[in-house]
Tab-separated table of C-alpha atoms in Angstrom:
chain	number	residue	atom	x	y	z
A	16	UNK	CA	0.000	0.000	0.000
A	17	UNK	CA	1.108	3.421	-1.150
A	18	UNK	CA	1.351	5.967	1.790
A	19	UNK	CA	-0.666	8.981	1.611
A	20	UNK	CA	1.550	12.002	2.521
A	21	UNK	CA	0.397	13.985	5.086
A	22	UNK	CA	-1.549	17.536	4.257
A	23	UNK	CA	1.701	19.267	5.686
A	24	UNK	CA	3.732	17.320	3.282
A	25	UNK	CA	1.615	18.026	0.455
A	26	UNK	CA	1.662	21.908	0.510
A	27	UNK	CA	4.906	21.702	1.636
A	28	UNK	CA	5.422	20.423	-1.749
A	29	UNK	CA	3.168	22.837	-3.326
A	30	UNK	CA	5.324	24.321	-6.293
A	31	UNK	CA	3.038	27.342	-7.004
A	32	UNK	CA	-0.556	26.828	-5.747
A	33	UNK	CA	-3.027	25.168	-3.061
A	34	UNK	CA	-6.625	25.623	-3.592
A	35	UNK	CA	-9.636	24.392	-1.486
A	36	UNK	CA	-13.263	24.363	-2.226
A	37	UNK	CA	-15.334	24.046	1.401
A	38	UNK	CA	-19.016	23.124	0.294
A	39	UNK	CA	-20.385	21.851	3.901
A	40	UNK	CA	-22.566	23.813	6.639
A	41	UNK	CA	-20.496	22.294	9.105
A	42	UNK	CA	-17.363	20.368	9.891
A	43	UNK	CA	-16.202	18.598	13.059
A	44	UNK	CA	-18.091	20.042	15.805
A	45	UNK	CA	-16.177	18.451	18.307
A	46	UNK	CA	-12.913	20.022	17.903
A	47	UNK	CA	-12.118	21.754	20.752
A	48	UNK	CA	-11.557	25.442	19.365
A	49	UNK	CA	-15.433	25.342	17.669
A	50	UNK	CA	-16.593	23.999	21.119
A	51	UNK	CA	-15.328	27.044	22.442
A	52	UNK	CA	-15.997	29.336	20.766
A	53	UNK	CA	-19.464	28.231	21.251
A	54	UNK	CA	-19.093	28.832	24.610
A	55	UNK	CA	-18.387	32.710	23.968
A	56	UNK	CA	-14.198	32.429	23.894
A	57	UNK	CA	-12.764	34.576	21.198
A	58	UNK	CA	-9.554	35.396	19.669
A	59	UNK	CA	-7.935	32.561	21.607
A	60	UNK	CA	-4.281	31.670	21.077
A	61	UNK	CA	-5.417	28.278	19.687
A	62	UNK	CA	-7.332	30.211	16.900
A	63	UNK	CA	-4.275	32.354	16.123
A	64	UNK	CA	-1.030	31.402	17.417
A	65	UNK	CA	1.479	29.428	14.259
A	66	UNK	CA	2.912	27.759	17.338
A	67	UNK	CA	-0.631	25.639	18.678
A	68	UNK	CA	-2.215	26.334	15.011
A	69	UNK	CA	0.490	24.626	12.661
A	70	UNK	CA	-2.079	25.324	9.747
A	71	UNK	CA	-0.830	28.801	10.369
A	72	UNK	CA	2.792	27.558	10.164
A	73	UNK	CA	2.271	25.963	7.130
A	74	UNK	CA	0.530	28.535	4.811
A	75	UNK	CA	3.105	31.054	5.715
A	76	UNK	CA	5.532	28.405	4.918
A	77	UNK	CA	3.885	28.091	1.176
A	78	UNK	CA	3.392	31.649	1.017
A	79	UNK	CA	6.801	33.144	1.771
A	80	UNK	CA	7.799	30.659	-1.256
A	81	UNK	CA	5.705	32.106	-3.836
A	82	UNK	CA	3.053	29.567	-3.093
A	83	UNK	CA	-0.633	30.704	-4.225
A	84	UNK	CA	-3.043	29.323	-1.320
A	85	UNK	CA	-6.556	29.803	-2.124
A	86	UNK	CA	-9.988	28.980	-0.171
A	87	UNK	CA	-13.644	29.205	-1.357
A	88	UNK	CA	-16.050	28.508	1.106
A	89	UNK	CA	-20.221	27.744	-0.887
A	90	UNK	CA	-22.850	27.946	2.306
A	91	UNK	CA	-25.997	28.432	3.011
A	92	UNK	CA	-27.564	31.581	4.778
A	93	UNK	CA	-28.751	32.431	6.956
A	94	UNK	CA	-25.241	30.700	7.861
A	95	UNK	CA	-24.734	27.976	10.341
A	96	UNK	CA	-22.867	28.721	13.993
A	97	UNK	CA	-19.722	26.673	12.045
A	98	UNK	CA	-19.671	29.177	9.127
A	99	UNK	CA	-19.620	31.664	11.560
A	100	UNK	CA	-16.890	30.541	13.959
A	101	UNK	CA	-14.449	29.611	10.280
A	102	UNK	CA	-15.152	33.326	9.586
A	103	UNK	CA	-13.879	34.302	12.689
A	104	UNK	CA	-10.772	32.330	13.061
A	105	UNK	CA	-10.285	32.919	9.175
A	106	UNK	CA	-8.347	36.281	9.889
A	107	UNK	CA	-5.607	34.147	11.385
A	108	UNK	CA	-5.345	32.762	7.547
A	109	UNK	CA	-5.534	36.055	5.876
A	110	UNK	CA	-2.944	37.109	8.082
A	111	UNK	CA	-0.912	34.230	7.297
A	112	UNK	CA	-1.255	34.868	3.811
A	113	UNK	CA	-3.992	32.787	2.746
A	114	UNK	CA	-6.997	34.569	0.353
A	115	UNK	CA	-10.408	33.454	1.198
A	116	UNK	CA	-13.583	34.034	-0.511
A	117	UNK	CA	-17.494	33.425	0.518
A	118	UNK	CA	-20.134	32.290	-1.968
A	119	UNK	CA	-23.641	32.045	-0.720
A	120	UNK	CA	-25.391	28.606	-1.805
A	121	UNK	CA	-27.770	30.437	-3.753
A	122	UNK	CA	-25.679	32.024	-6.129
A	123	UNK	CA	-23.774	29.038	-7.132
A	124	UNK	CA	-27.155	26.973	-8.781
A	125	UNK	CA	-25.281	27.162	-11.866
A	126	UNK	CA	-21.805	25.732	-11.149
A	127	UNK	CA	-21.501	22.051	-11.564
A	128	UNK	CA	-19.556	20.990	-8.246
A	129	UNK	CA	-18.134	17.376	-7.607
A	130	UNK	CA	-19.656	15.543	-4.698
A	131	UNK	CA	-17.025	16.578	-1.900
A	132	UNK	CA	-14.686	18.928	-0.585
A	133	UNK	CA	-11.372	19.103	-2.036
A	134	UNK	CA	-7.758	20.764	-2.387
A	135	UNK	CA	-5.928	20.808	-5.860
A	136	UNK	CA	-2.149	21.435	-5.880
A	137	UNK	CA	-0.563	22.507	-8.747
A	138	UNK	CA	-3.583	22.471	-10.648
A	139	UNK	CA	-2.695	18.516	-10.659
A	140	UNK	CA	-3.028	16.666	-7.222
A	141	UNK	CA	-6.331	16.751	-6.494
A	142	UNK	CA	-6.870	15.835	-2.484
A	143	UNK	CA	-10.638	14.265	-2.283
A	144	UNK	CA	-11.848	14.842	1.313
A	145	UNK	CA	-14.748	12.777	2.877
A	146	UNK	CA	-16.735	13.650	5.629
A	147	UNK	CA	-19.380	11.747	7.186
A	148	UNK	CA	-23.058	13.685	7.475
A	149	UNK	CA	-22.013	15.471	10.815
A	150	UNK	CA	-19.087	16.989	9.460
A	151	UNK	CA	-16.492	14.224	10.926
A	152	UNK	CA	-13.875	12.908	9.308
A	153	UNK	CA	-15.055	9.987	7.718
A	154	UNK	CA	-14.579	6.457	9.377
A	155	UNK	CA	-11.659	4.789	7.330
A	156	UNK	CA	-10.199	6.471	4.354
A	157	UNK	CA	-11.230	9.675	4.891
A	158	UNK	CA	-9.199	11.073	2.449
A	159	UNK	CA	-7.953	10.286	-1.441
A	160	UNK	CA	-5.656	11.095	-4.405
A	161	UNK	CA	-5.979	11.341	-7.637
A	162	UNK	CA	-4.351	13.071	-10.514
A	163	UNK	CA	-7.120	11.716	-12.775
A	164	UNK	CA	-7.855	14.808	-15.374
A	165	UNK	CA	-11.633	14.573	-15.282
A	166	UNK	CA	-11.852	14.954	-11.498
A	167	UNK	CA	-8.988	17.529	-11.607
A	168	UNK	CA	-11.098	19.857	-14.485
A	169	UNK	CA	-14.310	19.296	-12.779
A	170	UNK	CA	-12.672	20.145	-9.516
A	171	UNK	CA	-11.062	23.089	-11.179
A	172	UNK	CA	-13.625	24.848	-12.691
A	173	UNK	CA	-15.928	24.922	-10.243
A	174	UNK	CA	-13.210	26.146	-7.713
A	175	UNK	CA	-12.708	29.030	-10.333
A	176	UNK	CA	-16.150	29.509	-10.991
A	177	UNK	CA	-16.526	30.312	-7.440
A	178	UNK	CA	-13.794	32.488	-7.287
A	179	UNK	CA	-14.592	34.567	-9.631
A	180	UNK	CA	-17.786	35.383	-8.575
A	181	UNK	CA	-17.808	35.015	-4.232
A	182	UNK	CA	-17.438	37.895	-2.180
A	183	UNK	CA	-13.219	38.352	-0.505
A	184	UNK	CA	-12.812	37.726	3.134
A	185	UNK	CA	-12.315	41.295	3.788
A	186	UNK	CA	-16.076	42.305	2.516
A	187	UNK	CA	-18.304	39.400	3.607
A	188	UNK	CA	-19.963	39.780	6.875
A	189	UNK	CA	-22.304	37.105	8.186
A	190	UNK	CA	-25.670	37.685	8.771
């Protein structure tokens, strides 16, 4: 059996782009910083500290070598206490030097998505990511390569298509 490289691995190898299409209302509601934040705790140093958040690490990593990383979030509004709480800790990422863009459900009926989340590096790699219907990661092989270029195209396009038209970071305000 091949081993999968870990996500770390993967945009450490990034060459000139990481992008990521979220399409879920919700994603692991037991992880400890969206539990909190629940409770009313804000602008912890889990949420934004590279040190406890090695996502953090990471993206600056890609950044500071030329490394595009791009996320599109598609929701649904009014949005769900998750959406919320990722647009919160999502400054952390903008500071780190990730761009992030919001696309209400609605105005996506026309883009032709594939059936999960994913992460395309180098407009090659495509990383497939599966959840289970409460936003866990899904029991067994949660996760899956491919550099097959119909999944790649479709996952392309509709990350672009996205893009192009959702609303940056810095201008979207949930409701």
């Amino acid at each position: 059996m091949t081993k999968v490289p870990t996500f770390e691995e993967l945009l450490s190898s990034a060459r000139h782009s990481a992008v990521h299409l979220e399409m879920r209302d919700t994603y692991m509601e037991s992880d400890p910083s969206y539990v909190a934040w629940k409770a009313g705790v804000r602008n912890s140093a889990e949420d934004n500290d590279p040190e406890l958040r090695p996502w953090l690490k990471w993206v600056r990593d890609a950044t500071d070598r030329g490394v595009s990383v791009r996320r599109a979030r598609v929701f649904s509004v009014p949005e769900s206490d998750y959406v919320k709480f990722e647009h919160h800790v999502s400054e952390a990422n903008i500071k780190a030097g990730e761009a992030i863009r919001w696309l209400p459900r609605r105005s996506a009926t026309d883009i032709a998505f594939p059936g999960n989340d994913f992460w395309v590096f180098d407009n090659e790699l495509v990383l497939v990511l599966h959840f289970d219907g409460n936003g866990e990661c899904a029991p067994g092989e949660w996760i899956e390569l491919t550099t097959d270029p119909v999944v790649r195209d479709l996952c392309m396009g509709s990350f672009e298509a996205v893009w192009n038209r959702a609303t940056p970071h810095a201008e979207y305000r949930p409701v």
